[in-house]
Coordinates of C-alpha atoms in Angstrom, one line a residue:
M9 CA 21.6 -11.2 27.4
P10 CA 21.5 -12.7 23.5
T11 CA 25.2 -14.7 23.7
T12 CA 27.7 -12.6 21.8
R13 CA 29.7 -13.7 19.0
L14 CA 33.3 -12.8 20.1
G15 CA 34.6 -16.0 21.2
S16 CA 35.8 -16.3 25.2
G17 CA 38.7 -16.7 27.4
P18 CA 41.2 -14.8 28.7
K19 CA 43.2 -15.5 25.3
V20 CA 41.0 -14.1 22.6
A21 CA 40.5 -10.7 25.1
L22 CA 44.6 -10.5 25.2
V23 CA 44.5 -10.8 21.5
V24 CA 41.4 -9.0 20.4
A25 CA 43.1 -5.9 22.2
G26 CA 46.3 -5.9 21.4
I27 CA 44.8 -6.0 17.9
I28 CA 42.5 -2.4 18.5
L29 CA 45.5 -1.8 20.0
A30 CA 48.3 -1.4 17.4
I31 CA 45.6 -0.4 15.3
G32 CA 44.0 2.1 17.2
L33 CA 47.4 4.3 18.3
V34 CA 47.8 5.0 14.6
M35 CA 44.5 5.0 13.2
L36 CA 43.8 7.1 15.8
W37 CA 46.5 9.9 14.1
F38 CA 44.4 10.2 10.8
Q39 CA 40.8 9.1 12.0
R40 CA 37.9 11.3 13.8
P41 CA 33.8 10.9 15.3
G42 CA 31.6 12.1 12.6
A43 CA 30.5 15.5 14.0
Y44 CA 27.1 15.8 15.9
P45 CA 23.6 17.4 13.6
Q46 CA 21.8 20.4 15.1
A47 CA 19.7 21.2 15.9
N48 CA 18.0 24.3 13.2
D49 CA 14.8 25.8 15.1
T50 CA 14.1 27.7 12.5
P51 CA 10.4 27.7 12.2
V52 CA 9.2 26.4 9.0
A53 CA 9.1 28.6 6.4
I54 CA 5.5 27.6 4.1
P55 CA 4.6 30.0 1.6
D56 CA 2.1 32.4 0.8
K57 CA -0.7 31.6 -1.0
T58 CA -3.5 33.9 -2.4
S59 CA -7.8 33.5 -2.4
T60 CA -10.2 34.8 -4.2
I61 CA -14.0 35.8 -2.7
H62 CA -16.2 35.8 -4.7
I63 CA -18.8 38.9 -3.0
P64 CA -22.2 39.6 -4.1
V65 CA -24.4 42.2 -3.2
S66 CA -28.0 42.4 -3.7
G67 CA -31.4 44.0 -4.1
D68 CA -34.8 43.5 -4.5
L69 CA -36.0 44.7 -8.4
A70 CA -39.4 45.0 -5.8
V71 CA -38.4 48.0 -4.5
F72 CA -36.3 49.4 -7.8
E73 CA -39.8 48.9 -9.6
A74 CA -41.5 50.9 -6.8
I75 CA -39.1 53.5 -6.9
L76 CA -39.7 53.6 -10.6
N77 CA -42.8 53.6 -10.8
R78 CA -43.3 56.7 -8.1
E79 CA -40.0 58.4 -10.2
I80 CA -42.0 57.9 -13.3
P81 CA -44.7 59.9 -14.2
R82 CA -48.3 57.8 -15.2
R83 CA -49.0 61.3 -18.1
L84 CA -44.9 60.4 -20.9
V85 CA -46.4 62.9 -22.5
T86 CA -49.3 65.2 -23.3
I87 CA -49.4 66.5 -27.1
D88 CA -50.6 69.7 -27.8
E89 CA -49.1 71.4 -31.2
P90 CA -49.8 73.8 -33.3
E91 CA -51.4 73.2 -36.8
K92 CA -49.2 71.9 -38.7
I93 CA -48.6 69.4 -42.4
C94 CA -50.0 66.3 -41.2
F95 CA -49.8 64.6 -44.4
A96 CA -47.7 65.9 -48.1
T97 CA -49.8 64.5 -50.9
K98 CA -46.6 65.1 -52.7
S99 CA -48.8 65.8 -55.7
K100 CA -49.3 68.8 -57.8
L101 CA -53.1 68.3 -57.7
L102 CA -53.9 68.1 -54.3
P103 CA -52.8 70.3 -52.0
D104 CA -51.3 69.1 -48.6
I105 CA -53.0 68.2 -45.5
S106 CA -53.6 69.8 -42.2
C107 CA -54.0 69.8 -38.6
K108 CA -53.9 70.3 -35.1
L109 CA -52.7 67.2 -33.0
V110 CA -53.4 66.7 -29.1
G111 CA -53.2 64.1 -27.6
H112 CA -51.3 62.0 -24.2
I113 CA -49.3 58.9 -23.9
D114 CA -50.0 57.3 -21.2
R115 CA -47.6 53.8 -19.7
G116 CA -48.9 51.5 -17.7
P117 CA -46.7 49.7 -14.5
I118 CA -43.0 49.4 -14.9
R119 CA -41.9 46.3 -14.5
L120 CA -38.9 45.1 -14.1
G121 CA -36.6 41.3 -14.5
G122 CA -33.8 39.4 -16.7
S123 CA -31.8 36.8 -16.1
G124 CA -28.0 36.8 -16.5
E125 CA -26.2 39.3 -17.8
T126 CA -29.2 41.1 -18.6
I127 CA -31.8 43.2 -16.1
T128 CA -35.2 44.3 -18.8
L129 CA -37.7 46.8 -17.9
T130 CA -41.1 46.0 -19.2
M131 CA -43.8 49.4 -19.5
P132 CA -47.1 49.2 -22.1
V133 CA -48.0 51.9 -23.4
N134 CA -51.4 53.5 -24.6
T135 CA -51.6 56.2 -27.0
M136 CA -54.2 59.0 -27.7
I137 CA -54.2 61.1 -30.6
Q138 CA -56.8 62.8 -32.1
A139 CA -55.8 65.6 -35.2
R140 CA -58.0 68.3 -35.7
N141 CA -59.8 70.6 -38.6
I142 CA -57.6 67.9 -40.7
G143 CA -57.6 69.6 -44.3
G144 CA -60.0 72.7 -43.5
I145 CA -63.0 70.4 -44.3
I146 CA -62.7 67.6 -41.1
K147 CA -63.5 68.8 -37.7
R148 CA -61.1 65.6 -35.6
E149 CA -60.8 62.2 -35.7
T150 CA -59.3 60.2 -33.0
A151 CA -56.5 56.6 -33.0
T152 CA -55.6 55.3 -30.8
G153 CA -52.8 52.7 -29.7
S154 CA -50.6 50.3 -28.0
M155 CA -48.2 47.9 -27.3
T156 CA -45.3 46.6 -24.6
V157 CA -41.9 48.9 -25.0
T158 CA -38.9 46.5 -23.3
M159 CA -35.8 48.1 -22.6
R160 CA -32.7 45.9 -22.0
A161 CA -29.8 47.2 -19.6
R162 CA -26.3 46.9 -19.4
L163 CA -24.5 47.9 -16.4
G164 CA -21.6 48.7 -15.2
L165 CA -19.5 50.1 -12.2
Q166 CA -16.7 52.0 -13.4
R167 CA -12.5 51.9 -11.4
D168 CA -13.6 54.8 -8.6
W169 CA -17.1 52.6 -8.7
Q170 CA -19.4 55.2 -9.9
P171 CA -22.5 52.9 -11.8
T172 CA -23.0 53.2 -15.3
A173 CA -26.4 51.9 -17.6
K174 CA -26.9 51.2 -21.5
V175 CA -30.5 50.6 -22.4
D176 CA -31.0 49.6 -25.5
I177 CA -35.3 49.9 -26.7
D178 CA -37.1 48.1 -28.7
Y179 CA -40.6 47.8 -29.3
Q180 CA -42.9 47.3 -32.6
W181 CA -46.5 48.0 -33.1
G182 CA -49.7 45.4 -34.4
E183 CA -50.3 48.9 -36.5
E184 CA -49.2 51.5 -36.6
I185 CA -51.2 54.5 -35.1
G186 CA -53.5 56.4 -37.5
I187 CA -56.4 57.5 -38.8
E188 CA -57.8 57.7 -42.4
A189 CA -59.0 61.2 -43.6
L190 CA -59.1 62.8 -47.4
G191 CA -58.6 59.6 -48.7
Q192 CA -54.6 59.2 -46.9
R193 CA -53.4 57.4 -44.2
I194 CA -52.0 59.9 -41.7
T195 CA -50.0 58.3 -38.7
F196 CA -48.7 59.3 -35.9
G197 CA -46.2 56.5 -35.6
S198 CA -42.4 58.6 -35.9
R199 CA -44.2 61.2 -33.3
V200 CA -44.7 58.7 -30.1
D201 CA -41.8 57.3 -31.2
L202 CA -40.4 60.2 -30.2
E203 CA -41.8 60.9 -26.8
I204 CA -40.9 56.6 -26.4
R205 CA -37.5 57.3 -26.6
K206 CA -36.8 60.4 -24.6
I207 CA -38.9 58.0 -21.9
A208 CA -36.0 55.9 -22.9
G209 CA -33.2 58.3 -22.3
Q210 CA -35.0 59.3 -19.2
I211 CA -34.8 55.8 -17.4
E212 CA -31.4 55.4 -18.9
K213 CA -29.8 58.5 -16.7
R214 CA -32.3 57.5 -13.5
L215 CA -30.7 53.8 -14.3
P216 CA -27.7 54.7 -12.4
K217 CA -29.0 56.5 -9.4
L218 CA -31.1 53.6 -9.2
I219 CA -28.5 50.6 -8.4
G220 CA -26.2 53.0 -6.2
Q221 CA -29.1 52.6 -3.5
L222 CA -27.0 49.2 -3.9
E223 CA -24.6 50.8 -1.0
A224 CA -21.4 48.9 -3.1
R225 CA -19.0 50.5 -1.8
Q226 CA -19.8 51.0 0.9
K227 CA -20.2 46.9 2.1
A228 CA -18.2 46.8 0.3
E229 CA -15.5 48.8 2.6
Q230 CA -17.3 46.4 5.7
I231 CA -16.0 43.8 3.7
W232 CA -13.1 44.5 3.0
A233 CA -12.0 46.5 6.0
A234 CA -13.5 42.7 8.8
G235 CA -10.5 41.0 5.8
F236 CA -7.0 42.2 8.0
T237 CA -8.0 39.5 10.2
V238 CA -5.6 36.1 11.7
E239 CA -7.7 32.6 12.1
R240 CA -6.2 30.0 14.2
A241 CA -5.7 27.0 12.8
K242 CA -4.8 24.3 15.0
T243 CA -4.2 25.3 18.3
D244 CA -0.9 22.6 19.7
P245 CA 1.0 23.6 18.5
G246 CA 0.3 27.7 17.4
I247 CA -0.7 27.7 14.0
W248 CA -2.4 30.2 12.9
V249 CA -3.2 31.9 9.3
R250 CA -3.0 35.7 8.3
F251 CA -5.4 36.8 5.9
T252 CA -4.5 40.4 4.5
P253 CA -6.9 42.2 1.7
Q254 CA -5.3 43.0 -1.8
R255 CA -6.4 44.3 -4.6
I256 CA -11.0 44.1 -5.5
G257 CA -12.5 44.1 -8.8
F258 CA -15.3 43.8 -10.6
A259 CA -16.9 40.7 -11.9
G260 CA -20.2 41.8 -13.4
Y261 CA -23.9 42.0 -13.2
R262 CA -26.2 39.6 -12.6
V263 CA -30.6 39.3 -12.1
S264 CA -31.1 35.8 -9.8
E265 CA -34.6 35.1 -8.2
R266 CA -35.6 39.4 -8.0
Q267 CA -32.8 39.3 -6.9
L268 CA -29.9 42.8 -8.9
I269 CA -26.9 41.0 -7.3
V270 CA -23.8 43.1 -8.1
D271 CA -20.7 40.8 -7.6
L272 CA -17.3 41.7 -6.5
A273 CA -14.3 39.6 -6.1
A274 CA -11.5 40.1 -3.3
E275 CA -7.9 38.5 -3.5
A276 CA -5.6 38.0 -0.1
Q277 CA -2.7 37.4 0.9
N278 CA -2.9 34.1 3.0
E279 CA 0.9 33.8 5.1
T280 CA 0.5 30.5 7.4
I281 CA 2.5 31.5 10.7
F282 CA 3.6 28.9 13.5
G283 CA 4.1 29.6 17.3
A284 CA 2.1 32.4 19.6
R285 CA -0.5 34.5 17.6
P286 CA 0.5 37.0 15.1
A287 CA -0.8 40.9 15.3
K288 CA -3.0 41.2 12.3
P289 CA -2.7 43.4 9.9
E290 CA -2.8 46.5 9.3
V291 CA -5.9 47.8 7.6
T292 CA -5.8 49.5 3.7
P293 CA -8.4 52.0 2.3
L294 CA -10.4 50.2 -0.1
P295 CA -9.0 50.4 -3.6
D296 CA -9.9 51.4 -7.1
L297 CA -11.8 48.6 -9.3
M298 CA -10.2 46.5 -10.7
E299 CA -11.3 45.9 -14.1
T300 CA -11.7 41.3 -13.6
L301 CA -10.3 38.7 -11.1
P302 CA -10.4 35.4 -12.4
P303 CA -12.2 33.3 -10.5
K304 CA -9.4 31.0 -8.9
G305 CA -12.0 31.2 -5.2
V306 CA -10.3 29.3 -2.5
D307 CA -6.4 27.5 -2.1
V308 CA -5.1 27.4 1.7
H309 CA -2.5 25.9 3.4
V310 CA -4.0 22.9 5.4
P311 CA -1.3 21.8 7.7
V312 CA -1.4 19.1 9.1
H313 CA 1.1 18.7 12.4
I314 CA 2.4 15.1 13.2
P315 CA 4.4 14.8 16.6
Y316 CA 8.0 13.4 16.5
S317 CA 6.0 10.5 19.1
V318 CA 4.6 8.8 16.7
L319 CA 8.4 7.4 16.2
Q320 CA 9.3 7.0 19.1
E321 CA 7.0 3.2 20.3
P322 CA 8.4 1.2 16.6
L323 CA 11.2 2.6 16.8
E324 CA 12.2 2.3 20.6
T325 CA 11.0 -2.0 20.1
A326 CA 13.1 -2.2 16.9
L327 CA 16.0 -1.4 18.6
G328 CA 14.8 -3.3 21.6
F329 CA 15.8 -0.7 23.8
G330 CA 17.1 -1.3 27.2
E331 CA 17.9 -4.4 27.0
F332 CA 21.8 -5.7 25.0
R333 CA 21.9 -7.4 21.4
T334 CA 24.4 -7.8 19.0
V335 CA 25.3 -5.4 16.5
A336 CA 28.0 -5.3 14.0
L337 CA 31.0 -2.8 14.1
A338 CA 32.0 -0.4 10.7
N339 CA 35.0 -3.4 10.9
G340 CA 33.0 -6.7 10.6
M341 CA 33.3 -7.7 14.1
E342 CA 30.9 -7.6 16.3
T343 CA 29.6 -7.0 20.1
E344 CA 26.8 -6.2 22.5
A345 CA 25.4 -2.8 23.0
R346 CA 22.0 -1.3 24.3
F347 CA 19.7 1.7 22.7
N348 CA 18.2 4.4 25.1
D349 CA 16.5 7.7 25.3
V350 CA 16.0 8.0 21.3
Q351 CA 15.2 12.2 21.2
F352 CA 13.7 13.3 17.3
F353 CA 14.7 17.5 15.8
A354 CA 15.2 19.0 12.3
T355 CA 18.0 20.0 10.8
A356 CA 19.6 21.3 7.8
K357 CA 18.0 21.2 4.7
G358 CA 14.7 19.4 5.5
R359 CA 16.2 16.7 7.3
L360 CA 15.4 14.7 10.0
A361 CA 17.6 13.2 13.3
I362 CA 17.3 10.9 15.0
G363 CA 19.8 10.1 18.3
F364 CA 20.0 7.5 20.4
D365 CA 22.2 7.1 24.2
L366 CA 24.7 4.4 23.4
T367 CA 26.0 1.6 25.9
I368 CA 28.5 -1.3 24.4
I369 CA 30.6 -3.8 26.0
S370 CA 33.4 -2.8 25.2
P371 CA 36.9 -5.7 23.9
L372 CA 39.0 -3.3 25.5
P373 CA 40.4 -5.1 28.4
W374 CA 41.5 -1.9 30.8
Q375 CA 37.3 -0.8 29.8
D376 CA 34.5 -2.5 30.9
R377 CA 32.1 -0.2 28.7
I378 CA 31.9 2.5 25.9
E379 CA 29.3 5.1 25.9
G380 CA 28.6 7.3 23.4
N381 CA 25.7 7.7 20.4
V382 CA 23.4 6.8 17.9
W383 CA 22.1 9.3 15.2
I384 CA 20.5 8.3 11.4
V385 CA 20.0 10.6 9.6
G386 CA 17.1 10.4 7.1
R387 CA 15.4 12.9 4.5
P388 CA 11.1 12.9 5.0
E389 CA 9.6 11.2 3.0
L390 CA 5.5 11.5 1.7
D391 CA 3.6 8.4 0.3
P392 CA 0.1 11.3 -0.6
D393 CA -1.8 7.8 -1.4
N394 CA -2.2 6.1 1.3
K395 CA -1.6 8.8 3.7
V396 CA 1.9 7.2 5.2
L397 CA 4.7 9.4 6.3
S398 CA 8.1 7.7 6.1
V399 CA 12.1 8.4 6.9
S400 CA 14.8 7.4 3.6
D401 CA 18.1 8.4 2.1
L402 CA 19.2 7.5 5.9
S403 CA 23.5 7.9 6.9
V404 CA 24.7 6.6 10.3
I405 CA 26.9 9.1 12.7
S406 CA 28.3 7.9 16.0
R407 CA 30.4 9.2 19.0
T408 CA 31.6 7.1 21.3
D409 CA 34.0 8.4 24.7
S410 CA 36.2 6.2 23.5
T411 CA 38.6 7.8 20.7
I412 CA 40.4 4.6 20.3
F413 CA 37.0 2.4 19.4
N414 CA 36.1 5.3 17.5
A415 CA 39.3 5.0 15.1
V416 CA 39.5 1.4 14.8
T417 CA 35.6 1.1 14.2
G418 CA 33.9 3.7 13.1
A419 CA 31.9 2.6 16.1
I420 CA 27.9 1.2 15.3
A421 CA 28.2 0.1 11.7
A422 CA 25.1 1.6 9.2
E423 CA 23.6 -2.0 9.5
V424 CA 22.0 -1.6 12.6
I425 CA 19.7 -0.1 9.8
D426 CA 19.1 -2.9 8.7
D427 CA 15.3 -3.6 6.7
E428 CA 12.8 -4.1 9.7
L429 CA 14.6 -1.4 11.1
I430 CA 13.7 1.0 8.6
A431 CA 10.4 -0.3 8.1
K432 CA 9.5 0.8 11.1
I433 CA 10.3 4.8 10.4
R434 CA 6.7 4.9 9.5
Y435 CA 3.5 6.8 10.2
D436 CA -0.4 6.1 8.7
F437 CA -0.9 10.3 9.2
S438 CA -4.8 9.2 7.6
P439 CA -6.4 10.5 10.6
E440 CA -4.7 13.3 11.2
Y441 CA -5.2 14.6 7.7
D442 CA -8.9 13.9 7.9
E443 CA -9.7 15.7 11.2
G444 CA -7.6 18.7 9.2
L445 CA -9.7 19.0 6.2
E446 CA -12.5 18.2 7.5
K447 CA -11.9 21.9 10.9
A448 CA -10.9 23.3 7.5
D449 CA -14.2 22.7 5.2
A450 CA -16.2 23.1 8.8
W451 CA -15.1 26.2 9.5
L452 CA -15.8 27.0 5.9
R453 CA -19.7 26.3 5.8
A454 CA -20.8 29.3 8.0
Q455 CA -19.3 32.7 9.8
P456 CA -20.8 35.3 10.8
L457 CA -19.1 38.7 10.1
E458 CA -20.2 41.5 11.6
G459 CA -24.0 41.5 9.2
F460 CA -22.0 39.5 6.8
V461 CA -22.2 35.7 6.7
F462 CA -18.6 34.1 5.3
S463 CA -19.7 30.6 3.5
G464 CA -18.1 28.3 1.1
A465 CA -17.2 24.9 0.5
L466 CA -14.0 22.8 0.3
K467 CA -13.2 21.3 -3.3
S468 CA -10.1 19.4 -3.5
A469 CA -6.8 19.4 -1.3
D470 CA -3.7 17.6 -2.2
I471 CA -0.6 16.2 -0.3
D472 CA 2.0 19.1 -1.5
E473 CA 5.2 18.6 0.6
V474 CA 6.8 17.4 4.5
H475 CA 8.7 19.0 6.6
P476 CA 10.6 18.7 9.8
S477 CA 9.9 21.0 11.8
P478 CA 11.2 22.3 15.4
D479 CA 8.8 20.3 16.9
G480 CA 7.9 17.7 15.0
F481 CA 6.3 16.8 10.8
V482 CA 4.9 19.7 9.4
I483 CA 2.7 17.8 6.6
L484 CA 0.6 20.4 3.9
A485 CA -2.2 19.9 1.6
R486 CA -3.5 22.5 -0.7
A487 CA -6.8 22.2 0.0
T488 CA -8.6 25.0 -2.7
G489 CA -12.6 25.7 -2.5
D490 CA -15.3 27.8 -3.4
A491 CA -16.5 30.4 -0.6
Q492 CA -18.1 34.3 -0.8
M493 CA -19.4 36.8 1.5
V494 CA -22.2 37.7 1.5
Y495 CA -24.7 40.7 3.4
R496 CA -27.4 38.6 5.5
P497 CA -27.3 40.6 8.7
D498 CA -30.6 37.8 10.4
E499 CA -28.5 34.7 9.5
A500 CA -25.3 36.4 10.8
A501 CA -27.3 37.6 13.9
R502 CA -28.3 33.7 14.2
L503 CA -25.4 32.4 14.0
V504 CA -23.8 34.2 16.7
A505 CA -26.5 33.8 18.8
R506 CA -26.4 30.2 18.2
R507 CA -22.3 30.0 18.9
R508 CA -22.3 31.8 21.9
A509 CA -25.5 29.2 23.1
E510 CA -22.7 26.5 22.1
R511 CA -19.7 27.9 24.3
A512 CA -21.6 28.7 27.6
E513 CA -23.0 25.4 26.6
R514 CA -19.2 23.8 26.6
K515 CA -17.7 26.0 29.7
S516 CA -20.7 24.6 31.7
A517 CA -19.9 21.1 30.8
A518 CA -16.0 21.8 31.3
K519 CA -17.1 23.5 35.7
T520 CA -19.6 20.6 36.3
R521 CA -17.1 17.8 35.6

């Protein structure tokens, strides 16, 4: 046992005892020991966050091409008009030239393409027009022409999920179709232009129905319903994330690699919940579309749980648990004390209490030992750059079973919290932090969901704050990233089969151990 600093011998003991007794009897009426810190068993309340999941619903342009080529006839227009003025001479000397027009306008194969937000439709057009009985003199003259008509469609989706299309048409004659007759140039371009624009109008009316075959609403309904779910974030202690979709918006159409894609974005509320698995939120019907949603991506809490026990061993070493050591008293005296049985719990206002059982060698002649408790109360503190957890702003509360000793000395003084002890109340949580982010990132990579594949990746993570909880420290990291839900039944089936095989393998391995 370390050598005491109080001196020795019965005379010294009697003198000290007398002083303590005299002062203590006076101060007993004025001093009371500090109240014990009270445990706060309320689970940590974590603010909800929202995440926006990208939902691209796609269809193959080749399928739409086939439908258009099947529905739109090859012969666009048959021309058979009665005899009329084909060319007005605007001369008093020369009469207007009359003729009868007969012919047709045919199309070639329709091709769909585009990039970005524009879908393009190209259609070669061949024209044959024959002018008969020209001016009552010429029996017939035939004109042929060809061009490529390009239509650019701007697609939309109304709030009630009805598709829309607005088509702009573009083409140019190399030389406007026409004939030379009776010394005049008779052109038929305006006649063909009229028919081409009629065809463009027909295609514009057909496109919304065609786009409807993407079944964007039906697929979005499946995703929307599946989004009301609960996922496990940690097993021990139980930490869960509950997702509740709030709204869904239309972010536009686009063309990529021969796929027509309608971009949707669903926004969900994310709740982080401690304890038993919470109930799934009630599924609500798919709402009308918002016009747009901000591309925020995934924004979630990654809770890192650190049990209090990680601080126990360094504190026991610093305080010399189980052995008597010399400690200072609040009145400047010293005595021998022994610490045992450390415990931790959260208190009010986000602070942490660390308690020890205390045995003091009594300086009072009628008392051998004094039993009590010491509580160190402090505020958890984070060093985000170095991933270190510590406790600062420390204070001491102590109480023994000797009222006089408490009144005179205040039991154990704040000097017990020396630099060495403060340095020991530290923990490097980088392994747990890295593991939490790895699990979150792995979960985002590929998740099958009823024919859909949910996938994404974390982009950044920042440590936000720390909270003492009934079971340990909860360090919150804010993780952001991208995620999308894509309809891929084959891939989803492969993922489900692979996970079943992995679960079966783990069960088999557990049985053989």
